[in-house]
Coordinates of C-alpha atoms and ligand atoms in Angstrom, one line a residue:
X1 CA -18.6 19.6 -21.8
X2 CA -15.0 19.2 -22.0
X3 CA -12.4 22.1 -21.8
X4 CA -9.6 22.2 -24.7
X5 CA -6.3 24.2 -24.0
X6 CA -4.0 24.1 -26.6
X7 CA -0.7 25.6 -26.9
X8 CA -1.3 27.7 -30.0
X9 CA 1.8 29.9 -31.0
X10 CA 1.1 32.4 -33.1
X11 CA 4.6 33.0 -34.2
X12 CA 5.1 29.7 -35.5
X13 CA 4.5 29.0 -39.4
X14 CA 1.8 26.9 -39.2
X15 CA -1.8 29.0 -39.0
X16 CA -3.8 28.6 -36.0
X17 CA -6.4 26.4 -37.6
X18 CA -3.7 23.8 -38.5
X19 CA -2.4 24.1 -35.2
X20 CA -5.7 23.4 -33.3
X21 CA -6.9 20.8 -35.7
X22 CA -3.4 19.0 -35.3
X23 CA -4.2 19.0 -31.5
X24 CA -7.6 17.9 -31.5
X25 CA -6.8 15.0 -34.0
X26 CA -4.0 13.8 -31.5
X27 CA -5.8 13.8 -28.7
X28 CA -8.6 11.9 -30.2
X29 CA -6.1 9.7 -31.6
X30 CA -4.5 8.7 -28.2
X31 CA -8.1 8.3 -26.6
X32 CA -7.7 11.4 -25.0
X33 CA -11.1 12.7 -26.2
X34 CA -13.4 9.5 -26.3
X35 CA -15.7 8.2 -28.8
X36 CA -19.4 10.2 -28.1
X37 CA -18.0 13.7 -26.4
X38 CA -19.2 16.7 -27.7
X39 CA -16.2 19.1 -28.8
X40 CA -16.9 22.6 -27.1
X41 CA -19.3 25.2 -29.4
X42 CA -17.3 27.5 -31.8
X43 CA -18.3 30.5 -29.3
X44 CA -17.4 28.8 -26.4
X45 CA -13.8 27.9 -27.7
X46 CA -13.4 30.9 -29.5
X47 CA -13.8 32.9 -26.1
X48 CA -11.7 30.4 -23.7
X49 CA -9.0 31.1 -26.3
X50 CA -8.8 34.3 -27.4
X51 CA -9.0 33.3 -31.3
X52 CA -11.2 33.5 -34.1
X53 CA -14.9 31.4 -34.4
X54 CA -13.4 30.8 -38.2
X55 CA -10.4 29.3 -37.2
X56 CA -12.4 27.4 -35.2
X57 CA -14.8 26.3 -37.7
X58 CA -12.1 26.0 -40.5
X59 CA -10.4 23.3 -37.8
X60 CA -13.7 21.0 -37.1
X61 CA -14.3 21.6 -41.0
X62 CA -11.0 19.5 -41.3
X63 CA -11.6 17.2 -38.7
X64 CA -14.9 16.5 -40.0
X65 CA -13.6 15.9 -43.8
X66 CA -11.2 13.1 -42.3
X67 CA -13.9 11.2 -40.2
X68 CA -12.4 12.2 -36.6
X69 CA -15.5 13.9 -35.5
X70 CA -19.4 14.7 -36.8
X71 CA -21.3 17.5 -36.9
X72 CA -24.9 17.0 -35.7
X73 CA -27.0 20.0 -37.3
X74 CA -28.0 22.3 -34.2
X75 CA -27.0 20.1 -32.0
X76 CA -23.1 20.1 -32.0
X77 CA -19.9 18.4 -33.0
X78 CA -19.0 15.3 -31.7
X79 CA -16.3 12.9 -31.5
X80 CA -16.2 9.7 -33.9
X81 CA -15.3 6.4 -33.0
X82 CA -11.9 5.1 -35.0
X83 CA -11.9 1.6 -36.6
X84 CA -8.9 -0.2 -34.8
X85 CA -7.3 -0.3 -38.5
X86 CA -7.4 3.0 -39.3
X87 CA -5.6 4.5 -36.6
X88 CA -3.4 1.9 -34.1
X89 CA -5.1 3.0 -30.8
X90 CA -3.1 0.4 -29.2
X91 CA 0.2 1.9 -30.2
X92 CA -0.3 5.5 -29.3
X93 CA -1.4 5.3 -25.1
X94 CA -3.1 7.7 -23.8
X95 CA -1.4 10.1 -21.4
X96 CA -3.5 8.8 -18.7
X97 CA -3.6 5.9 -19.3
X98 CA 0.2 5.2 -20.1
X99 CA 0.8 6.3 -16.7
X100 CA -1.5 4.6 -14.9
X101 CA -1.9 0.9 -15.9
X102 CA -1.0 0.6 -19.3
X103 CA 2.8 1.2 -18.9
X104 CA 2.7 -1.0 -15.7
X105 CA 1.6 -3.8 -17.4
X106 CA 3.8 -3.8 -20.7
X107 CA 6.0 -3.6 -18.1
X108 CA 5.3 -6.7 -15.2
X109 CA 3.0 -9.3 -15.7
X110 CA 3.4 -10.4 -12.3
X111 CA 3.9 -7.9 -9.5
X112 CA 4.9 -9.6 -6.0
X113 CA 4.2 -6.3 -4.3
X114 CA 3.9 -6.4 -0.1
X115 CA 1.6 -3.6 -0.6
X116 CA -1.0 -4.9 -2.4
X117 CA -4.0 -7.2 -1.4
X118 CA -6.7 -8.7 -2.4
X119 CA -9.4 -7.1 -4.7
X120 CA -11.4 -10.8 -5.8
X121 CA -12.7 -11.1 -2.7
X122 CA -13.2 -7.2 -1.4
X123 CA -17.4 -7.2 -0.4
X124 CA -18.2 -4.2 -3.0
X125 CA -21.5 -4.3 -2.6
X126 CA -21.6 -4.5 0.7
X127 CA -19.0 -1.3 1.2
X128 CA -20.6 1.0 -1.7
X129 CA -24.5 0.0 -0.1
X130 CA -22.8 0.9 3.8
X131 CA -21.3 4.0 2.0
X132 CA -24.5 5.3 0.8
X133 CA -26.0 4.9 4.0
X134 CA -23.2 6.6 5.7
X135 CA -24.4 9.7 2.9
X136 CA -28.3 9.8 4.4
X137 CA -29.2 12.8 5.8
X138 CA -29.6 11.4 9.7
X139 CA -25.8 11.3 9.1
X140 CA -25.2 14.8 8.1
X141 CA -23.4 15.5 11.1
X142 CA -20.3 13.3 9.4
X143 CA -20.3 16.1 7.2
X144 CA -18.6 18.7 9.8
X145 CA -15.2 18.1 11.6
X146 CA -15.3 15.5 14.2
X147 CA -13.1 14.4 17.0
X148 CA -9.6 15.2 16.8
X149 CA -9.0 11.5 17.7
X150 CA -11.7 9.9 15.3
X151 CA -15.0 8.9 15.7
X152 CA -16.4 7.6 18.9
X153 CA -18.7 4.7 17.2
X154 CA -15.5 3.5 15.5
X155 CA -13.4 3.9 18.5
X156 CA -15.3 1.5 20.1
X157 CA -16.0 -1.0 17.4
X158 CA -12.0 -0.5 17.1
X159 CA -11.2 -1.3 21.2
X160 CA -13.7 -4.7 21.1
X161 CA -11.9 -5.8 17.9
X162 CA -8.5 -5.5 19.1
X163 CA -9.1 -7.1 22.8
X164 CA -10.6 -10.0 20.7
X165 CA -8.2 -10.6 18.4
X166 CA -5.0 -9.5 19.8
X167 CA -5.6 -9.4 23.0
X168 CA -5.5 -5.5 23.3
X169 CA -6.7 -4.0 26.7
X170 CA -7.9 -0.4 26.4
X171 CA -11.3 1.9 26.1
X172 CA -12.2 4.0 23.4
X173 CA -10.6 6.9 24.9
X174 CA -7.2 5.2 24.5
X175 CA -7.6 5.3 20.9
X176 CA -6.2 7.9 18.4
X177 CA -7.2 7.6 15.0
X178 CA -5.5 8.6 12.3
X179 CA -4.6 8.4 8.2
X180 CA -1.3 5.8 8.2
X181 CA 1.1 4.6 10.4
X182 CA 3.2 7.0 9.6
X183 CA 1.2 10.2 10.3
X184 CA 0.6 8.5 13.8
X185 CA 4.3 8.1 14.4
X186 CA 5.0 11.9 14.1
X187 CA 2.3 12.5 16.7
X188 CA 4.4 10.2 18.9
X189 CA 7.3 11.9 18.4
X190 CA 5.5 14.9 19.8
X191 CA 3.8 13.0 22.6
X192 CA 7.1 10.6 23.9
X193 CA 9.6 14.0 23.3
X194 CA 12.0 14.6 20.5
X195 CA 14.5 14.7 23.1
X196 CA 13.8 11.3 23.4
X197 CA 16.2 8.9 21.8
X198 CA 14.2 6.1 19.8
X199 CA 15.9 2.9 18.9
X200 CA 14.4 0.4 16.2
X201 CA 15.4 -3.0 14.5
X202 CA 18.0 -3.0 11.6
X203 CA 16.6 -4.2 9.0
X204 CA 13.3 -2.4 9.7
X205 CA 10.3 -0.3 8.1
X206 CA 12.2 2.1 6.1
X207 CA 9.1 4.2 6.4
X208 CA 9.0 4.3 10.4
X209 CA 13.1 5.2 9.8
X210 CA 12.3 8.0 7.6
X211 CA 9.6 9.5 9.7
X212 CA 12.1 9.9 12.4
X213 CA 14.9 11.1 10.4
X214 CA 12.2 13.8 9.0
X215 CA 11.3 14.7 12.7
X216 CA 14.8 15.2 13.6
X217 CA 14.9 12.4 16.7
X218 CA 17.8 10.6 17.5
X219 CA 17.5 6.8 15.9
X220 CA 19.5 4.2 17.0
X221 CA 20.0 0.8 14.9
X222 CA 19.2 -2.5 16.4
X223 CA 20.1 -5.9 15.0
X224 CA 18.1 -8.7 15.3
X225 CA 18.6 -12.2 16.1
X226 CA 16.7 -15.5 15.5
X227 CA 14.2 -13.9 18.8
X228 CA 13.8 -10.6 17.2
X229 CA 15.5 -7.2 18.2
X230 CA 18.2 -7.9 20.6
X231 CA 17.6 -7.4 23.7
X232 CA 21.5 -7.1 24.5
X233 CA 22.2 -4.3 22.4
X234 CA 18.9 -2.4 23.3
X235 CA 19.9 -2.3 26.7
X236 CA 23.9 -1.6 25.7
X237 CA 22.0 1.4 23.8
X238 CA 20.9 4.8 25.5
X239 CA 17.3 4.6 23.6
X240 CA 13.8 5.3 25.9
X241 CA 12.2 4.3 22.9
X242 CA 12.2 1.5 20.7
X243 CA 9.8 0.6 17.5
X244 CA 9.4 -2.7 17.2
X245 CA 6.9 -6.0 14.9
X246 CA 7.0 -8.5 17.5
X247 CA 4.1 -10.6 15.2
X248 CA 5.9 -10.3 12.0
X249 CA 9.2 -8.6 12.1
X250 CA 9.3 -6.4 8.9
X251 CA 10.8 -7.5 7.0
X252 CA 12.0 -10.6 8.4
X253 CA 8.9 -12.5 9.5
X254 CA 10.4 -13.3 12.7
X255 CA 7.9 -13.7 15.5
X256 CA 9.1 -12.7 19.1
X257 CA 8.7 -15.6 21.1
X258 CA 7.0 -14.7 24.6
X259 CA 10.3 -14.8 26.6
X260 CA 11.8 -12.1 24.6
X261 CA 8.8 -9.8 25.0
X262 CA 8.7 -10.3 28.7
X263 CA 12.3 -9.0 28.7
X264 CA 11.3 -6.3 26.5
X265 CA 9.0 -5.2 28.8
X266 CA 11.6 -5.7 31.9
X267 CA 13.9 -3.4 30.1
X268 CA 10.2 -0.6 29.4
X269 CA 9.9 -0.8 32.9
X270 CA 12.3 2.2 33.7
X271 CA 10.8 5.6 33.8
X272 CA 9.5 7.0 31.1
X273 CA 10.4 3.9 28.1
X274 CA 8.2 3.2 25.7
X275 CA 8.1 0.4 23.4
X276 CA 6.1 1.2 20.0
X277 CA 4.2 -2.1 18.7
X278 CA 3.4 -2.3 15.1
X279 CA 1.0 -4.8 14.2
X280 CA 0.4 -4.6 10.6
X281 CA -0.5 -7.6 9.8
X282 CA -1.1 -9.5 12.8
X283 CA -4.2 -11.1 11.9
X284 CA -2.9 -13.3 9.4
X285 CA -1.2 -16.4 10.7
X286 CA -0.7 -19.7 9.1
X287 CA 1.8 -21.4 11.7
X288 CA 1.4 -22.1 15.2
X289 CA -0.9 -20.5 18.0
X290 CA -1.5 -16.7 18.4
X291 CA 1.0 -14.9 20.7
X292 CA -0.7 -12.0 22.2
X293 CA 0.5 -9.0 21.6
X294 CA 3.0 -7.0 23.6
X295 CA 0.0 -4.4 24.7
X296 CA -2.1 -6.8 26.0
X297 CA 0.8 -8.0 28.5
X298 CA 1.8 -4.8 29.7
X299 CA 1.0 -3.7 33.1
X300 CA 3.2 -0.8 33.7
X301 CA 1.5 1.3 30.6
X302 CA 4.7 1.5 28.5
X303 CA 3.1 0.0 25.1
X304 CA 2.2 1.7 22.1
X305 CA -0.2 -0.4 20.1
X306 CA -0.4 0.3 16.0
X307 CA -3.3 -1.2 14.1
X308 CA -3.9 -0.6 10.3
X309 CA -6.6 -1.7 7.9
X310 CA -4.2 -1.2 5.2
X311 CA -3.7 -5.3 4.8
X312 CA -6.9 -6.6 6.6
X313 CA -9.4 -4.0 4.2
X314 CA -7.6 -2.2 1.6
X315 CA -4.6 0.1 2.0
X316 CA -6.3 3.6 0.3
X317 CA -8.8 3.9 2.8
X318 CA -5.8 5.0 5.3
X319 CA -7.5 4.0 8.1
X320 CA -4.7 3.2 10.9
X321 CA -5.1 3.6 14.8
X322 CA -2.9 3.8 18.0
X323 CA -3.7 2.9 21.3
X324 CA -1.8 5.3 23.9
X325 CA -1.0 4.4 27.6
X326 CA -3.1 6.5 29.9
X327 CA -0.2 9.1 30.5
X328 CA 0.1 9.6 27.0
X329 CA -3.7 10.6 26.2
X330 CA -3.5 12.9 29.1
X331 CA -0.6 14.7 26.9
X332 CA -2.3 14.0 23.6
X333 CA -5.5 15.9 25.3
X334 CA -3.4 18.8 26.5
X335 CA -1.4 19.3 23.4
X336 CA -2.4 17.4 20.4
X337 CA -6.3 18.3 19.9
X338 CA -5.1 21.5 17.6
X339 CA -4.6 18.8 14.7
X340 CA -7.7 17.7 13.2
X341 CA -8.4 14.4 12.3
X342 CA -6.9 13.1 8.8
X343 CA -9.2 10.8 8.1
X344 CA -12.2 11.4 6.5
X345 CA -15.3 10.8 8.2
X346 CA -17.3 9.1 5.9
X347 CA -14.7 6.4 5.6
X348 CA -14.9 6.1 9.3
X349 CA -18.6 5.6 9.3
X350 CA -18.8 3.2 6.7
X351 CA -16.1 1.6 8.6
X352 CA -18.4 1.5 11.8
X353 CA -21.0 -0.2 10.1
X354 CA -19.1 -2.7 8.1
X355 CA -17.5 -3.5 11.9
X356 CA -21.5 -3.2 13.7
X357 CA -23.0 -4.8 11.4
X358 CA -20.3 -8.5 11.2
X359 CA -19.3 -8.0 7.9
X360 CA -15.5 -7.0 9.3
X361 CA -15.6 -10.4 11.4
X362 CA -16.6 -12.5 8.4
X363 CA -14.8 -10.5 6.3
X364 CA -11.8 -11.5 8.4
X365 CA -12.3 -14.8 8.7
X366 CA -12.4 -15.0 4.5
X367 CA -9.4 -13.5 4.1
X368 CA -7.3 -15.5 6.6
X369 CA -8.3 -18.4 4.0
X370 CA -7.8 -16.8 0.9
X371 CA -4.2 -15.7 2.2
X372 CA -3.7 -19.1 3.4
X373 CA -4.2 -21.1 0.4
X374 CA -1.7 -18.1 -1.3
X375 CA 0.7 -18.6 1.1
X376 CA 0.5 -22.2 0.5
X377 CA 0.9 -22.1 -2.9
X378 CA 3.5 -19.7 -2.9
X379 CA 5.1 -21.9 -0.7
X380 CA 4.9 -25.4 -2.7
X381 CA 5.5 -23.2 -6.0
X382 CA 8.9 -22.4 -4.7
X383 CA 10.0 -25.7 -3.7
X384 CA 8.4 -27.2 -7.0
X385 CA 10.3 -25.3 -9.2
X386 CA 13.3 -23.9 -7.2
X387 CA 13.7 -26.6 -4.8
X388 CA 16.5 -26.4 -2.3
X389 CA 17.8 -23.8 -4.8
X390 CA 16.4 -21.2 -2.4
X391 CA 15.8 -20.6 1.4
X392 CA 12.1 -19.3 2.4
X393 CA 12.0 -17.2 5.2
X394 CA 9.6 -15.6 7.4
X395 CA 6.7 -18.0 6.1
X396 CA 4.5 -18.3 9.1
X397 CA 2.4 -15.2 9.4
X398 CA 1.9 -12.1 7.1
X399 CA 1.6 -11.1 3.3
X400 CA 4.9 -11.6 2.4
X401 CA 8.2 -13.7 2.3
X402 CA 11.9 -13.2 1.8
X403 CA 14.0 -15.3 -0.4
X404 CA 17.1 -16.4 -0.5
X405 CA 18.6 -17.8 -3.6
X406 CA 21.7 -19.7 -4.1
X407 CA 23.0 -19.1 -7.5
X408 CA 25.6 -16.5 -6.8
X409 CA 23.6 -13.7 -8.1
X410 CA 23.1 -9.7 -6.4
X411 CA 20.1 -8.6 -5.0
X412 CA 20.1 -6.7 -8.1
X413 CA 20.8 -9.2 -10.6
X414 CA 18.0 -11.4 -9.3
X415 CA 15.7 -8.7 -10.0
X416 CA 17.1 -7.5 -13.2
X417 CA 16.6 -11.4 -14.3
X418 CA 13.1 -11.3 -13.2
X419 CA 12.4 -8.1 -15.0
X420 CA 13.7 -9.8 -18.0
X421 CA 10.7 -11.9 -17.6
X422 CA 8.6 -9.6 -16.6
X423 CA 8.4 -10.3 -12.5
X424 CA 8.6 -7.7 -10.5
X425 CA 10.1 -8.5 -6.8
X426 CA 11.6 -6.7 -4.2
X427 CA 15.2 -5.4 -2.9
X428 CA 16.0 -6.0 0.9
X429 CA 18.6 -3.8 1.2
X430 CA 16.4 -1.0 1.6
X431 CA 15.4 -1.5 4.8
X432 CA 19.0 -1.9 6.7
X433 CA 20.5 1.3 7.8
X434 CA 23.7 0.0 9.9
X435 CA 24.0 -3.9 9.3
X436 CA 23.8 -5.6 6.0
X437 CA 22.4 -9.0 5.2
X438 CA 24.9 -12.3 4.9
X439 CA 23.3 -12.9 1.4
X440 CA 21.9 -11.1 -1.2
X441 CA 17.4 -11.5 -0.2
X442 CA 14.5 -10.5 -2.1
X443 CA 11.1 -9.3 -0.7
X444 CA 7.9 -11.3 -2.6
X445 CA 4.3 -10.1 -1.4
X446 CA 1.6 -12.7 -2.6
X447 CA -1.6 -10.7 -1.1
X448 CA -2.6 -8.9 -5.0
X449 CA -2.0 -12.1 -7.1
X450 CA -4.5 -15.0 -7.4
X451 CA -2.8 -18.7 -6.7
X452 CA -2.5 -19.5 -10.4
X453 CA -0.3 -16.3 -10.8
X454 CA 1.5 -17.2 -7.9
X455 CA 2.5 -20.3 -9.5
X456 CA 3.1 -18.9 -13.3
X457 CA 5.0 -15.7 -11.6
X458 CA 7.2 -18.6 -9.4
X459 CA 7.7 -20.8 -12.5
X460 CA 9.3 -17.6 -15.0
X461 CA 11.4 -16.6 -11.7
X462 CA 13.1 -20.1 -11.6
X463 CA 13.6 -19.4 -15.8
X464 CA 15.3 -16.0 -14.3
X465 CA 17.5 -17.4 -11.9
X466 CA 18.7 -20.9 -13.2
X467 CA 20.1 -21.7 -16.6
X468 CA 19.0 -24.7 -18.3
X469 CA 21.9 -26.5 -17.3
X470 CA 20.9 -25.8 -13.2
X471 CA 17.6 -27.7 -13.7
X472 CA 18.8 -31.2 -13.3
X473 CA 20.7 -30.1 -9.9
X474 CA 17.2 -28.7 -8.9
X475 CA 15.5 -31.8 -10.0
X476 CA 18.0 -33.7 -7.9
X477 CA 18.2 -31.9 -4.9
X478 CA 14.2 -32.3 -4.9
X479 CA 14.7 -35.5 -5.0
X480 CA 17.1 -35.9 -2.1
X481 CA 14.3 -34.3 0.0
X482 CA 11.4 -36.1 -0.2
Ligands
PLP1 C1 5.8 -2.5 8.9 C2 4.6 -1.9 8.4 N1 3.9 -1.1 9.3 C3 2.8 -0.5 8.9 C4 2.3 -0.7 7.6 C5 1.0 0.0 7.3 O1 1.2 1.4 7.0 P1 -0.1 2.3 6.8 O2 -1.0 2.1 8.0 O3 0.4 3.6 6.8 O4 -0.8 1.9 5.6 C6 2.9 -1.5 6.7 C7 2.4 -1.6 5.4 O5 3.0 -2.0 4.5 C8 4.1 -2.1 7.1 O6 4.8 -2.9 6.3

């Protein structure tokens, strides 16, 4: 049964009656109140708000007259489907609704969001059939708190997948579950000090920036160069702590060579440095061989490994991980236990099984394919249409790319133009604190759209960006390329 609450004002001119029937009428208008729902008994809504059962009646009397609802003799009244012509629908959104898709998709038809993925080829089935069996009642123990640092079963599926595919070295124990990178950063702030001074790569995750602006620690910026984060002005800085990507510098898509990270891990060899690894999206790689990551070549226990399944699954299930040098889980132990575990536990048992069971391998092994053939045709799209027009960068590993474009235009006025035409892309600028870019880049994520949008989305941006006049150049400079 659904609950009404009206505003009804009984100082205003219009009776109550008119007042409620006006209400009801509008929410059934807007699809508020669907087709087939029973409108609460008189009594019921005569109690919940303090008024009359006639002015009750006298209201669904009126709503009854002008075909909104029906009343079903002993039984009840209940809410009549409109004819699309007799009331636009499709002009008056719901409330819900406006704010949820509707709006979003007058608004974009193409979003080239970095934090989407996806959805076609998510294994449903297999996740709702693993998430009822998670519910049995063998399982009811999920049901109570479990360990502070997650689940044991998942720790362990988590500590074979990682030395597999990244090369990570560590037992379950290492592991510290927990919901988004973000949450697990402030528990490193706790664990390496907030004395500690914590350097990171400008441009970087504006997120890891603001979670150590919000815990008050002392950030230092770091530029990068065609290697990564420079190792010359990390050691000119007075950090013990630096947060880096090595496997897909956010947001530049640079991947640290292995030179560079064995000099990285030189300069974490002094007492008590740490280097922070975040590997977000190390699993997807189009160009060249894996590097291993940074973890699984440190000997001296100075690495800090982040994993998330918030681009290899799906990004609600906030399912991210860190793996902590021993001296670190001896602190975390001692201190850190008084914080429960954030994420829930029937996610992480359904997450066991999918990982037990090989559905996470295959599952995997899909999705490097399906980002693959995106990537490719995100790729070819841009040099179809845009040609030497534009620089790609960052294109060998990840879910996204950044774009330069050559027409003279702002960061802003590119994406203003590709608003116009309904393409939403991303600003850069966001993510420098210190240094600022040479030229004006976007931010495209290809991981939600399928390869036909990719191409349609690519083809209105070039309409955004270059005037009629442009094309020929484009055409030409195409040309001189092949
Ligand atoms: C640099 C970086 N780190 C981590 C993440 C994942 O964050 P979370 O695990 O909180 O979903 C993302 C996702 O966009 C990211 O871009």
């Amino acid at each position: 049964m659904i609950e009404l609450t009206p505003h009804l004002d009984n100082e205003k001119k219009e009776p109550l009656y008119v007042q409620l029937y006006h209400y009801i009428r509008e929410e059934i208008q807007t699809g508020n109140i669907a087709p087939g729902v029973k409108l609460p008994s008189k009594r019921k809504l005569a109690a919940h708000l303090g008024i009359s059962q006639n002015t009750i009646e006298t209201a669904y009397q009126q709503l009854n007259a002008e075909g909104y609802v029906k009343s079903e003799l002993r039984k009840g009244v209940y809410v009549k489907k409109l004819a699309g012509d007799l009331y636009p629908y499709s002009s008056r959104i719901s409330f819900h609704n406006k704010k949820v898709t509707k709006n979003h998709d007058e608004q974009y038809k193409f979003d080239f969001s970095h934090g989407k993925v996806d959805l076609e080829h998510f294994p449903y089935s297999t996740w709702r059939k693993l998430t009822v069996q998670s519910l049995y009642e063998e399982n009811s123990e999920i049901f109570f708190n479990g360990d502070p640092k997650g689940d044991t079963n998942l720790r362990e599926e988590i500590a074979q997948y990682v030395f597999q595919s990244r090369g990570v070295t560590c037992s379950p124990e290492q592991i510290m579950i927990g919901a988004g990178t973000q949450y697990l950063l402030r528990l490193l702030t706790m664990l390496i000090g907030k004395e500690s001074i914590y350097a990171m790569e400008d441009p970087g995750f504006h997120r890891t920036r603001a979670v150590f602006k919000h815990e008050n620690v002392k950030t230092i910026s770091i530029p990068l160069d065609e290697e990564g984060i420079s190792l010359k002005h990390l050691e000119e800085s007075r950090a013990n702590a630096v947060y880096i990507t090595p496997s897909h510098q956010f947001p530049f898509g640079t991947i640290m060579p292995i030179n560079r990270r064995l000099e990285l891990l030189k300069w974490a060899e002094a007492k008590g440095r740490y280097i922070i690894e975040d590997d977000y999206d190390g699993e997807f790689r189009y160009i060249g061989k894996p590097i291993p990551s940074l973890q699984g070549l440190d000997f001296k226990d100075s690495v800090i490994y982040l994993g998330t399944f918030s681009k290899s699954l799906i990004p609600s299930i906030r399912l991210s991980y860190a793996v902590l040098p021993t001296a670190l889980v001896n602190q975390y132990d001692q201190h850190l236990t008084i914080y429960k575990q954030t994420v829930s536990r029937l996610h992480q048992h359904t997450l066991f099984l999918f990982m037990k069971n090989g559905h996470w391998k295959s599952h995997l092994n899909k999705m490097r394919n399906v980002y693959r053939k995106k990537q490719h045709m995100l790729v070819a799209s841009i040099k179809k249409y845009i040609g030497n027009k534009a620089t790609i960068i960052g294109e060998k590993s990840g879910l996204h790319i950044l774009l330069q474009v050559h027409n003279q235009m702002s960061e802003l006025e590119l994406i203003k133009n590709a608003l116009k035409k309904k393409v939403k892309i991303y600003p850069t600028s966001i993510y420098y604190e210190q240094y600022k870019a040479d030229k004006p880049m976007v931010l495209l994520g290809f991981g939600g759209l399928s390869e036909t949008e990719i191409d349609e989305g690519i083809k209105l941006l070039k309409d955004a960006w270059f005037n009629e006049k442009d094309e020929n150049t484009v055409q030409s400079m195409n040309d001189a390329d092949q």
